[in-house]
Short mmCIF file of C-alpha atoms and ligand atoms in Angstrom, two decimals:
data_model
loop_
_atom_site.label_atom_id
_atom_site.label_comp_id
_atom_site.label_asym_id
_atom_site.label_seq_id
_atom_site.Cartn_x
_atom_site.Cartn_y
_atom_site.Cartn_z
CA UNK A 146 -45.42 25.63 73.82
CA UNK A 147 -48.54 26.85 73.64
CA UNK A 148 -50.65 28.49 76.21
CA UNK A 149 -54.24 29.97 76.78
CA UNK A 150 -55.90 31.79 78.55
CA UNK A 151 -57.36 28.89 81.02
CA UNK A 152 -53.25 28.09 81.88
CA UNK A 153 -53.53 31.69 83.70
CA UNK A 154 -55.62 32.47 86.85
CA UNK A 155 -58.88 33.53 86.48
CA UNK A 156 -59.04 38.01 85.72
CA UNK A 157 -55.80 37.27 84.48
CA UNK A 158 -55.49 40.85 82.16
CA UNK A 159 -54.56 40.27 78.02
CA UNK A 160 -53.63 42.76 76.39
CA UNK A 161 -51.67 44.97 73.81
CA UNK A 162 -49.69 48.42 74.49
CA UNK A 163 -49.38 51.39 72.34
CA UNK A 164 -47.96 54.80 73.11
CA UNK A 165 -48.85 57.83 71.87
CA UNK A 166 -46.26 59.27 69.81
CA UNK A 167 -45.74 56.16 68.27
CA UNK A 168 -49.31 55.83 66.45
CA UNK A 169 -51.55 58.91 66.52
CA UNK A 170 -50.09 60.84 64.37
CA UNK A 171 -48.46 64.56 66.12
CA UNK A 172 -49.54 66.89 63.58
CA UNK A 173 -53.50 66.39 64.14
CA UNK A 174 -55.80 67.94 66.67
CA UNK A 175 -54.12 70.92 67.70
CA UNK A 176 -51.24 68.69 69.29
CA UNK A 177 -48.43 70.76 70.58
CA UNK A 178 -44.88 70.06 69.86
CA UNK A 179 -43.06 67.93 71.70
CA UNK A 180 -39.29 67.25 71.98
CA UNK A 181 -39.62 64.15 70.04
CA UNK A 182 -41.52 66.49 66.76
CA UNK A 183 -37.64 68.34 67.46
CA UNK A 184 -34.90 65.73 68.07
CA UNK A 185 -36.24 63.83 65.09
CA UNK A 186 -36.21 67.17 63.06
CA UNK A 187 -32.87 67.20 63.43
CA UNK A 188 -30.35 65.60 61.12
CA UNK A 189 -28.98 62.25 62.72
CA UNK A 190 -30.97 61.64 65.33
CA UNK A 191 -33.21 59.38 64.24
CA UNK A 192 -33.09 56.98 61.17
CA UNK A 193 -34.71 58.48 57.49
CA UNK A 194 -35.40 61.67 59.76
CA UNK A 195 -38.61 59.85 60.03
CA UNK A 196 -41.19 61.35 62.82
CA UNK A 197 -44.22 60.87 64.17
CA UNK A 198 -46.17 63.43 62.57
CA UNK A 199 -48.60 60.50 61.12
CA UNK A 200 -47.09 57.79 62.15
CA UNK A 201 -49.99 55.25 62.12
CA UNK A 202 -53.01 57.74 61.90
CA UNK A 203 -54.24 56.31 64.96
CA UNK A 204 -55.75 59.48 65.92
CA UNK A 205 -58.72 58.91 62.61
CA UNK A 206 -58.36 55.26 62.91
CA UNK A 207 -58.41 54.83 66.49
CA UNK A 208 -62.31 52.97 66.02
CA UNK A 209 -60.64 50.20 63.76
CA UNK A 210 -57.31 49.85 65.50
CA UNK A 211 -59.77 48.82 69.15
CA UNK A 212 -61.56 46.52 66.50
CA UNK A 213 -58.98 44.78 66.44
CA UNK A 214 -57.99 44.75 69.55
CA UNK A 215 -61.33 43.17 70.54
CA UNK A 216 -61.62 40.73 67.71
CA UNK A 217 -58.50 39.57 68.91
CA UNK A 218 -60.34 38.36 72.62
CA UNK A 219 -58.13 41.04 74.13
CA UNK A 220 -59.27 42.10 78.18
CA UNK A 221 -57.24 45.79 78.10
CA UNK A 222 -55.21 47.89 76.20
CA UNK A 223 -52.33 49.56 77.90
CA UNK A 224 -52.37 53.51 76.00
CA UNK A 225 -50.90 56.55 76.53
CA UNK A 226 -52.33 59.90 76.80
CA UNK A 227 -49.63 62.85 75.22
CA UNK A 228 -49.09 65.86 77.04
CA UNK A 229 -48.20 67.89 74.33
CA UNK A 230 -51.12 66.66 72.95
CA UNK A 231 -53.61 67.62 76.15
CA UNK A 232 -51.61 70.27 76.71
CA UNK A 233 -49.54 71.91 73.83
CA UNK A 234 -47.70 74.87 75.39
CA UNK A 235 -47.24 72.66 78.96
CA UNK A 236 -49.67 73.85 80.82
CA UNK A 237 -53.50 75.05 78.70
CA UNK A 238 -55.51 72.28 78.11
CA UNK A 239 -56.44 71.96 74.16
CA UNK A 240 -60.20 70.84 73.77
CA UNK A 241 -59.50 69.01 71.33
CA UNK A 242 -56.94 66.78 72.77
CA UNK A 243 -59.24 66.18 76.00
CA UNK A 244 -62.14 65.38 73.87
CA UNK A 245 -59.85 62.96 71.65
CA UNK A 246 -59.42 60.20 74.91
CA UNK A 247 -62.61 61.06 76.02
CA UNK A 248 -63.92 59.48 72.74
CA UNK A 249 -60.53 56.82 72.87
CA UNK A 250 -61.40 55.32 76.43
CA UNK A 251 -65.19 55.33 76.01
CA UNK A 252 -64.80 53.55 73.18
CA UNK A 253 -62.66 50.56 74.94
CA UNK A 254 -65.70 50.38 77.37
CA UNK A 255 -67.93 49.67 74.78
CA UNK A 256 -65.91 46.93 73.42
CA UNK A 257 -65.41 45.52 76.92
CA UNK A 258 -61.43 46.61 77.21
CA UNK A 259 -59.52 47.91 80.37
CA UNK A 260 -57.88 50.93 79.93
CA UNK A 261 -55.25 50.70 81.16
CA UNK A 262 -53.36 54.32 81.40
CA UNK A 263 -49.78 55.75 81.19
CA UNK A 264 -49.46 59.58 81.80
CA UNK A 265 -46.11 59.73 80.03
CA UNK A 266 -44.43 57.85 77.54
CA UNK A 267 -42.23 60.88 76.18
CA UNK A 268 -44.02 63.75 74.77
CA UNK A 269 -42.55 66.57 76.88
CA UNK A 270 -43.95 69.95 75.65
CA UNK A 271 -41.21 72.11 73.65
CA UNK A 272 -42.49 74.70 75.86
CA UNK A 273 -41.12 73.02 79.16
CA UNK A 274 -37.98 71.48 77.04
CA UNK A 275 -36.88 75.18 76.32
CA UNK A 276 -36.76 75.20 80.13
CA UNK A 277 -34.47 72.50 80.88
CA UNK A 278 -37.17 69.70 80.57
CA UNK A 279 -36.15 66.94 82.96
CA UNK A 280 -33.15 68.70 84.22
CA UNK A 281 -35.69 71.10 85.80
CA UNK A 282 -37.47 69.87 88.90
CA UNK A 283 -40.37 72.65 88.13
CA UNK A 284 -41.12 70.05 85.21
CA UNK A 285 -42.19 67.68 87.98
CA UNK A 286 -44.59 69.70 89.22
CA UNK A 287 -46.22 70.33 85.78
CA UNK A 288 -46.33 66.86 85.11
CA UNK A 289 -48.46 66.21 87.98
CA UNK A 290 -50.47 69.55 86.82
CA UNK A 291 -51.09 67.34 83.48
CA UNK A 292 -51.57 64.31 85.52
CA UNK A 293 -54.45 66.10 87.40
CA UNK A 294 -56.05 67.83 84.49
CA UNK A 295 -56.66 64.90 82.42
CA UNK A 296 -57.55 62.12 84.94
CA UNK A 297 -60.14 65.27 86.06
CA UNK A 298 -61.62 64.01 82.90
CA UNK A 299 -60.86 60.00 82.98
CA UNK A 300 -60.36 59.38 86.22
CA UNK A 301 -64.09 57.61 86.46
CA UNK A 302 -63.40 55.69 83.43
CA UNK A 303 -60.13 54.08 83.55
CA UNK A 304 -59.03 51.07 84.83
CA UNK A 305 -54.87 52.04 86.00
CA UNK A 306 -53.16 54.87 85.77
CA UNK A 307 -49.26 54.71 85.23
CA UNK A 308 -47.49 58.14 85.86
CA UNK A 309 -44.54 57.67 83.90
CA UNK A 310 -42.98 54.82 80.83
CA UNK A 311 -39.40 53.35 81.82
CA UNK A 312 -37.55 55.90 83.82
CA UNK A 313 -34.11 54.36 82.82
CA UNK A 314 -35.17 55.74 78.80
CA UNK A 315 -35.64 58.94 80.14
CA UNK A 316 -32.56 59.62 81.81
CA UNK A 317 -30.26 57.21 80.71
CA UNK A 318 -30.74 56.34 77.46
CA UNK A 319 -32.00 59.86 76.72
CA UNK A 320 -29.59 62.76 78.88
CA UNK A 321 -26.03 59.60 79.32
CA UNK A 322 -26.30 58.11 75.91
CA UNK A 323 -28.15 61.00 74.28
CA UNK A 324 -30.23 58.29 71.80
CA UNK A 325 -33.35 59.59 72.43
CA UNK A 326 -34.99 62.92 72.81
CA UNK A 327 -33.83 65.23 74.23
CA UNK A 328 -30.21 63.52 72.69
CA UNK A 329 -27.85 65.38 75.44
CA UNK A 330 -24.57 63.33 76.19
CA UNK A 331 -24.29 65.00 79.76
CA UNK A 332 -23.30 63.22 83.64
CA UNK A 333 -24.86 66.40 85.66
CA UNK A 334 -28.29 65.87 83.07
CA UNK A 335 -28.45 61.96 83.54
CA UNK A 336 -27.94 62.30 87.46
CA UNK A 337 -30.71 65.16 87.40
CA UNK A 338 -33.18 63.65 85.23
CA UNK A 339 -32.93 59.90 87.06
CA UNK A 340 -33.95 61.83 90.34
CA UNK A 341 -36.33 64.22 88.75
CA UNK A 342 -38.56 61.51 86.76
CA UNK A 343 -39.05 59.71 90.11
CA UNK A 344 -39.86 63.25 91.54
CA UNK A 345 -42.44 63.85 89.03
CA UNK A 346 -43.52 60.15 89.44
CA UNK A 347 -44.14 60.99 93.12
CA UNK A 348 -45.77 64.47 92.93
CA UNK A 349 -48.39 63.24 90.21
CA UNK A 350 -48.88 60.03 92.69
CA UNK A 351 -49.38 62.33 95.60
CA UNK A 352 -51.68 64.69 93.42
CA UNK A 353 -54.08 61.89 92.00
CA UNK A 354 -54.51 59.97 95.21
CA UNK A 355 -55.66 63.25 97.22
CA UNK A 356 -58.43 63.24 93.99
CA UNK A 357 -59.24 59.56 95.52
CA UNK A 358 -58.31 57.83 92.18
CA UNK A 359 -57.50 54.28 92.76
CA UNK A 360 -55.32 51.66 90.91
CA UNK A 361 -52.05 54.39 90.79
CA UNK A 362 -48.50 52.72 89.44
CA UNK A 363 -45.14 52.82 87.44
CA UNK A 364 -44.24 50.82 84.60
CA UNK A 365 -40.07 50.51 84.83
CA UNK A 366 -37.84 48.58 82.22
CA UNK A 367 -35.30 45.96 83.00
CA UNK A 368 -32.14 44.73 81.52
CA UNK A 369 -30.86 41.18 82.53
CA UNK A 370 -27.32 41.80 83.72
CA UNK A 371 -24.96 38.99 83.36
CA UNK A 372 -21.47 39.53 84.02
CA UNK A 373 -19.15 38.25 80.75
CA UNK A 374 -16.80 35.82 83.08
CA UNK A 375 -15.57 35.13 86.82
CA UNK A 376 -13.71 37.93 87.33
CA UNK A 377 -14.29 40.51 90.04
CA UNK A 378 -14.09 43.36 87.96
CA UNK A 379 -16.49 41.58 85.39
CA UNK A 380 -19.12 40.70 88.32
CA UNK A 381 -18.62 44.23 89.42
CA UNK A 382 -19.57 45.43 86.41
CA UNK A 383 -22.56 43.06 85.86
CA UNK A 384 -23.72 44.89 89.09
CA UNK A 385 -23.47 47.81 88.42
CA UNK A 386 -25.02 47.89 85.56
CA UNK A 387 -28.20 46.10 87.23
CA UNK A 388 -27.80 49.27 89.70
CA UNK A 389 -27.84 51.70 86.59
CA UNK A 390 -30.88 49.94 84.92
CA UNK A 391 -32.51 47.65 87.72
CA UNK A 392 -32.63 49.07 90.49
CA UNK A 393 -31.82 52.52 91.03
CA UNK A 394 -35.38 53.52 89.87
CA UNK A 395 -37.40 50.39 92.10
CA UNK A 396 -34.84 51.30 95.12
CA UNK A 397 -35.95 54.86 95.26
CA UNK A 398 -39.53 54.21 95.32
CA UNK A 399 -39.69 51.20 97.25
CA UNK A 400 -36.53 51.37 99.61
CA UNK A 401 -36.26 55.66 99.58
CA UNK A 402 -32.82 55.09 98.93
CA UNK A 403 -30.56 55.07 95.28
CA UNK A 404 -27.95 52.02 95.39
CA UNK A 405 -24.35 52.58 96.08
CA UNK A 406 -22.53 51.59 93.74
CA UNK A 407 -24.34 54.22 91.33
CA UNK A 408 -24.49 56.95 93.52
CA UNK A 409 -20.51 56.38 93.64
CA UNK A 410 -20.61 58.13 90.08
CA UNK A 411 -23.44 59.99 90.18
CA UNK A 412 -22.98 61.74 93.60
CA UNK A 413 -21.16 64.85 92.65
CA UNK A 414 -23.84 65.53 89.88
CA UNK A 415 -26.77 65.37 91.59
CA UNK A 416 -29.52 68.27 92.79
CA UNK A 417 -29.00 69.56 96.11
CA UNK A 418 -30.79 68.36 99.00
CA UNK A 419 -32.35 65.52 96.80
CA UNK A 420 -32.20 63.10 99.74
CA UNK A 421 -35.55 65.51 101.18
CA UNK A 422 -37.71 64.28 98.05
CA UNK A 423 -37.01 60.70 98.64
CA UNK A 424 -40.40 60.50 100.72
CA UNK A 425 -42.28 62.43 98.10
CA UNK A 426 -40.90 59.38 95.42
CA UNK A 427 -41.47 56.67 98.06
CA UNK A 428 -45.40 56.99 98.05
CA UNK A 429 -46.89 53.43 98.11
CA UNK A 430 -48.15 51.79 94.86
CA UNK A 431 -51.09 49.95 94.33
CA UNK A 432 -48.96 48.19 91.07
CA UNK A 433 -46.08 47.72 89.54
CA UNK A 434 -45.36 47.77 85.79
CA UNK A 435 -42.72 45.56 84.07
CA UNK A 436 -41.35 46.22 80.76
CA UNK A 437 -38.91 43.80 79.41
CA UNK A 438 -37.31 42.64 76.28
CA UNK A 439 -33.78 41.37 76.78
CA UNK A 440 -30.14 40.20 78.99
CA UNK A 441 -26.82 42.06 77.79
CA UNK A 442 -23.24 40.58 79.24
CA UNK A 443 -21.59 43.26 80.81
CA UNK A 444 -17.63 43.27 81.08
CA UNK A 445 -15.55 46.00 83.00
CA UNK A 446 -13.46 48.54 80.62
CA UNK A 447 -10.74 50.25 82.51
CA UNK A 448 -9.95 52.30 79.57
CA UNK A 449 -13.41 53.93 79.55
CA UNK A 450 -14.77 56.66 82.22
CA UNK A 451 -17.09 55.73 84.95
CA UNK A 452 -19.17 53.44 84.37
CA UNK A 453 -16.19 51.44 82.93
CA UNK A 454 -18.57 49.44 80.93
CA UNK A 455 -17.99 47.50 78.03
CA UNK A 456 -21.68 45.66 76.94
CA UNK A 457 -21.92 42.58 74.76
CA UNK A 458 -24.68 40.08 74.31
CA UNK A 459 -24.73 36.12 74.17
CA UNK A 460 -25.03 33.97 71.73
CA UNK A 461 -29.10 32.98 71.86
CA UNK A 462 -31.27 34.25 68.53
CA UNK A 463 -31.26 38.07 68.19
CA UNK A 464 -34.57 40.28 66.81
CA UNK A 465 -34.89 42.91 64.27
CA UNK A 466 -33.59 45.04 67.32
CA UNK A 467 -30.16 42.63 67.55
CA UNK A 468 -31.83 42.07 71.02
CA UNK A 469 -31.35 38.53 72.25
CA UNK A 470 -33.99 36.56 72.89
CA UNK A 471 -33.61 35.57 76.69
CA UNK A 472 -37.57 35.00 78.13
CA UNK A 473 -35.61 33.45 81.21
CA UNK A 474 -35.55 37.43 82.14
CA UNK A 475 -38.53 38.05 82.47
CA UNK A 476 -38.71 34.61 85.31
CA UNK A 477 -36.47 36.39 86.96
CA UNK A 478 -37.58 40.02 87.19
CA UNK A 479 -41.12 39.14 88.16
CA UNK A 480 -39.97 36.81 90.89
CA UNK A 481 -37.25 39.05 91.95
CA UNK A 482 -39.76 42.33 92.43
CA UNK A 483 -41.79 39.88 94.85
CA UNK A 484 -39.52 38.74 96.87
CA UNK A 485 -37.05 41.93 97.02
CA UNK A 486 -39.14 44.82 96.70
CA UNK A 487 -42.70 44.78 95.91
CA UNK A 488 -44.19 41.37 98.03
CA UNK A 489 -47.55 40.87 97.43
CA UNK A 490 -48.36 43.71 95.34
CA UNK A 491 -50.03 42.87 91.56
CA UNK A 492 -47.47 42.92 88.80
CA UNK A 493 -48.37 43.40 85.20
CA UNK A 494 -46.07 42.96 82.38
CA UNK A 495 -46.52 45.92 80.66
CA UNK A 496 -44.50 45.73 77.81
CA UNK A 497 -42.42 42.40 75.79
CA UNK A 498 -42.64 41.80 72.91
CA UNK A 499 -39.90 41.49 69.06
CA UNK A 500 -38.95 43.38 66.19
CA UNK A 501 -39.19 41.50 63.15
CA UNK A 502 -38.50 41.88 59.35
CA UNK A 503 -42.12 41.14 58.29
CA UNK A 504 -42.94 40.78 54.72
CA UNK A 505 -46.86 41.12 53.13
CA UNK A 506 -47.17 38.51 51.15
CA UNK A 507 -50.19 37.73 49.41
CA UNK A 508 -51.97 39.74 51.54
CA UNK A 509 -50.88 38.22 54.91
CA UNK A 510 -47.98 37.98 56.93
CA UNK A 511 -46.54 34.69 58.24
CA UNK A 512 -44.30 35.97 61.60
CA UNK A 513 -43.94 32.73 63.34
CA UNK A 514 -40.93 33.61 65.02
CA UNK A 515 -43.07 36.03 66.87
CA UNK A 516 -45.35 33.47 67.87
CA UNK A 517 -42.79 31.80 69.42
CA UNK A 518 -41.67 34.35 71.24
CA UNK A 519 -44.95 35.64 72.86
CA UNK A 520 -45.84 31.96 74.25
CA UNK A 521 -42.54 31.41 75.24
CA UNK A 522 -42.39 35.06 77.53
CA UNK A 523 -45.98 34.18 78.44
CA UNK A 524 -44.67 30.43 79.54
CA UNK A 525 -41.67 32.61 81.92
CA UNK A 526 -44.91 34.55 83.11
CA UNK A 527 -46.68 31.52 84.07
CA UNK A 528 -43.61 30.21 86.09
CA UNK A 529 -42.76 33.03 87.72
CA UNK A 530 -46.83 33.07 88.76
CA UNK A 531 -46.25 29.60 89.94
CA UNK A 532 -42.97 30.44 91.81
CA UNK A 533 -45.19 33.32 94.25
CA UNK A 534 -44.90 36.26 92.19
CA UNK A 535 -48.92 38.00 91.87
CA UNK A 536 -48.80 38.75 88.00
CA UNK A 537 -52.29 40.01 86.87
CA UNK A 538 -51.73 41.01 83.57
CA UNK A 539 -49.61 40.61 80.03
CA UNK A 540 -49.45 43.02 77.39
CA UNK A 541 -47.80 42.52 74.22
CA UNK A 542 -45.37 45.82 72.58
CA UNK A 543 -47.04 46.40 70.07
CA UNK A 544 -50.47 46.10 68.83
CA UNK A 545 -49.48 47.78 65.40
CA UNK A 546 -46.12 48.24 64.20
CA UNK A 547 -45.38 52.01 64.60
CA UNK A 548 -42.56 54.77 64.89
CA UNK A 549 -39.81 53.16 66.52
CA UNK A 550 -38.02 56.06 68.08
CA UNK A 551 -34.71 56.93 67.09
CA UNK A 552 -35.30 53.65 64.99
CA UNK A 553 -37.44 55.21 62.87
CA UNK A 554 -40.45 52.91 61.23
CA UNK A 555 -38.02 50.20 59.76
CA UNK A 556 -38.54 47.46 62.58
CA UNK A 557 -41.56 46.27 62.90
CA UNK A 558 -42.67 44.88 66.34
CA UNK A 559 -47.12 44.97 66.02
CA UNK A 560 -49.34 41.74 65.84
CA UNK A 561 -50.48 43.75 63.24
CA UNK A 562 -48.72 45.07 59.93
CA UNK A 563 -48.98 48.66 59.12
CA UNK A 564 -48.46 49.49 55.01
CA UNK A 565 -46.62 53.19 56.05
CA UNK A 566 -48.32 54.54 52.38
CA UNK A 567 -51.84 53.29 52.62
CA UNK A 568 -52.09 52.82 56.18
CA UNK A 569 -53.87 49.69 55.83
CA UNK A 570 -54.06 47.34 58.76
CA UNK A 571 -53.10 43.68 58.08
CA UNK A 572 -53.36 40.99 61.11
CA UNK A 573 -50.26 38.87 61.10
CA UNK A 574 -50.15 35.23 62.18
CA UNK A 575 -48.81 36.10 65.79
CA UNK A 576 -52.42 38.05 65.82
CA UNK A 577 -54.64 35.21 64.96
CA UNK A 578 -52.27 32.88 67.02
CA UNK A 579 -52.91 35.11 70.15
CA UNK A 580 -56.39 35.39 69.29
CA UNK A 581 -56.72 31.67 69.84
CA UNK A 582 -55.41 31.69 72.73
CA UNK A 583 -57.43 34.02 74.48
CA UNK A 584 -60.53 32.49 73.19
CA UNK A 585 -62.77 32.36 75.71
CA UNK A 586 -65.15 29.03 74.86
CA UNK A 587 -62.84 26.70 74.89
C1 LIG B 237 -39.76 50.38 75.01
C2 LIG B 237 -40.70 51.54 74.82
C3 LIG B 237 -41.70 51.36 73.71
C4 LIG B 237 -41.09 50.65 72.51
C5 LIG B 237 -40.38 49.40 72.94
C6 LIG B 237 -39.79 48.61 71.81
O1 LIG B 237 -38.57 50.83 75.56
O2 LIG B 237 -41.43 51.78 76.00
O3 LIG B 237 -42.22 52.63 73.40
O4 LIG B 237 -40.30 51.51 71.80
O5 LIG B 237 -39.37 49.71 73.85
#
């Protein structure tokens, strides 16, 4: 199916996203370290030991790589400003970093795009990781330190702020499963790190709006649950595992509460007295951020320790990733935020988008697959508009293809094809197919 622009209401936001780590390039500028310049330092975390110290030199090219955005008929760009970067010790500002999205955001306004801000997306200092990082609630309080200093500087020029990038990959995936940086395999860490990221979310919220700076939200990631059969236990697992990913995160801002059946595990773990922040976290948003890429079938494992989770996946087309395609998922969380949590409140999709195994051939790249899969997750977003929920905005993950995390750069998920040697930028077809579609004379 194929959609444009005119299918969506009118302001409707097009985009791209980006983060930081993933494209600048960590060892220009005076850009501190950051746990990520570590973990990946360190044999076995992440694939080739590959890092971001280049990645895709986004921090020279960053002129060309909003080219394209533009050429592209793109309305924003979803970005993300590094705190290691703006701040390489934690906490004193580096010039040079400041200076850097000065020139990055002023040169989206000249080429007409939204900037459209996230404080975080995972470079903590070294400095503040030597002190416990997110296991330390004094980190929240630095964040919103960060959060302050820099929107002192683009705070007038920027369209949304989000404080922090998916939560769940914080804690979770980061402190329970250890797969990304910080890579710690601890219950006490996870439990203190899911309540301190909201914490920090909060305090930076409460910092910018007594600056007055409008348009403050959260981008959060969400995994469609489906239980693998009938059973009780299986259904019990399903839902807890929507608890773990889905909603302990939206529940705490929106409800001040954490669900149950998560706390049931979590409980003895967690900081003292954390119940007295919950109105810090709960601080109204003026949007909501939803990242999403795919469903996993959960089944209950009695063998294993809480959570007593065994995943699996079903049987529609996987990505690069060996994520199933499932843009039914994205229906549901969008129309599910309105009418549980959020009501009225604008929704953007902030990040969806595939991995592929892209080949350059003949200097282009044919990716149709792609293309299918952006119209078909822009087709959920235009039912789940249509069924009441108040989406504003899409942006695809990614613009370029970049440093994958603990994936390294082997899967490739940008509109636009990055040669890792020469750097050269190559629009694939999903680019120019986009590009069409967002073509404004029709
Ligand atoms: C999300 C991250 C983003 C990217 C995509 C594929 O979890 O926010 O940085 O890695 O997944």
């Amino acid at each position: 199916m194929v959609l444009s622009r005119f299918d969506f209401p009118e302001g409707f936001v097009f985009g791209a996203a980006t983060a930081a780590y993933q494209i600048e390039g960590s060892s220009f500028g005076g850009c501190g370290s950051s746990h990520w310049d570590t973990f990946s330092a360190t044999p076995g975390n992440v694939k080739g030991a590959e890092s971001g110290a280049i990645a895709c030199d986004h921090y020279h090219r960053w002129g060309d790589d909003l080219d394209l955005l533009r050429a592209a008929n793109m309305d924003g760009y979803r970005f993300s400003t590094s705190w290691a970067r703006v701040m390489p010790d934690g906490v004193t500002v580096n010039a040079d970093g400041m200076d850097f999205y000065e020139r990055l955001v002023d040169g989206m306004l000249e080429r007409g795009l939204k900037p459209f801000q996230t404080l975080y997306h995972w470079e903590l200092p070294s400095a503040l990781a030597d002190q416990g990082g997110w296991t330390n609630r004094d980190t929240c309080f630095r964040f919103a330190d960060f959060a302050e200093a820099i929107t002192r500087r683009l705070g007038d020029r920027v369209a949304a702020i989000a404080t922090i990038n998916e939560p769940w990959c914080v804690s979770w995936l980061s402190h329970f499963w250890g797969v990304h940086a910080p890579g710690q395999r601890d219950i006490r860490a996870t439990a203190r790190s899911m309540h301190h990221i909201l914490l920090a979310h909060g305090a930076a919220m409460e910092r910018l709006r007594s600056m007055g700076q409008p348009n403050l939200g959260i981008v959060l990631n969400f995994d469609y649950a489906q239980a693998a059969s009938d059973s009780a236990e299986d259904q019990k697992a399903a839902a807890l595992w929507d608890g773990i990913f889905n909603r302990w995160f939206i529940e705490g801002i929106t409800k001040g509460t954490y669900p149950a059946n998560v706390l049931e595990g979590l409980d003895p773990y967690m900081p003292a007295a954390w119940q007295d922040d919950m109105a810090l976290i709960g601080q109204r948003l003026d949007w909501l951020g939803v990242n999403y890429y795919t469903r996993h079938i959960n089944a209950h494992d009695a063998a294993a320790p809480w959570p007593h989770l065994k995943d699996g996946q079903g049987d529609l087309p996987k990505t690069q990733m060996g994520w199933e395609i499932y843009p039914d998922g994205l229906h549901h969380f969008l129309t599910r935020m309105a009418r549980d949590y959020v009501g009225d409140l604008p929704l953007y999709v902030t990040e969806n988008g595939m991995a592929n195994a892209d080949v350059l051939q003949d200097g282009a790249v044919s990716d149709d697959v792609r293309t299918d899969f952006l119209f078909s997750h822009l087709a959920a977003t235009k039912r789940a508009i249509a069924d009441g929920a108040n989406v504003k905005g899409f942006f695809y993950w990614s613009l370029l293809d970049n440093y994958e995390w603990a994936e390294g750069y082997e899967k490739r998920f940008g509109l636009v094809h990055v040669d890792y040697q020469t750097l050269a930028r190559v629009p694939k077809s999903s680019y120019h197919a986009y590009a069409r579609a967002l073509a404004k004379n029709d």
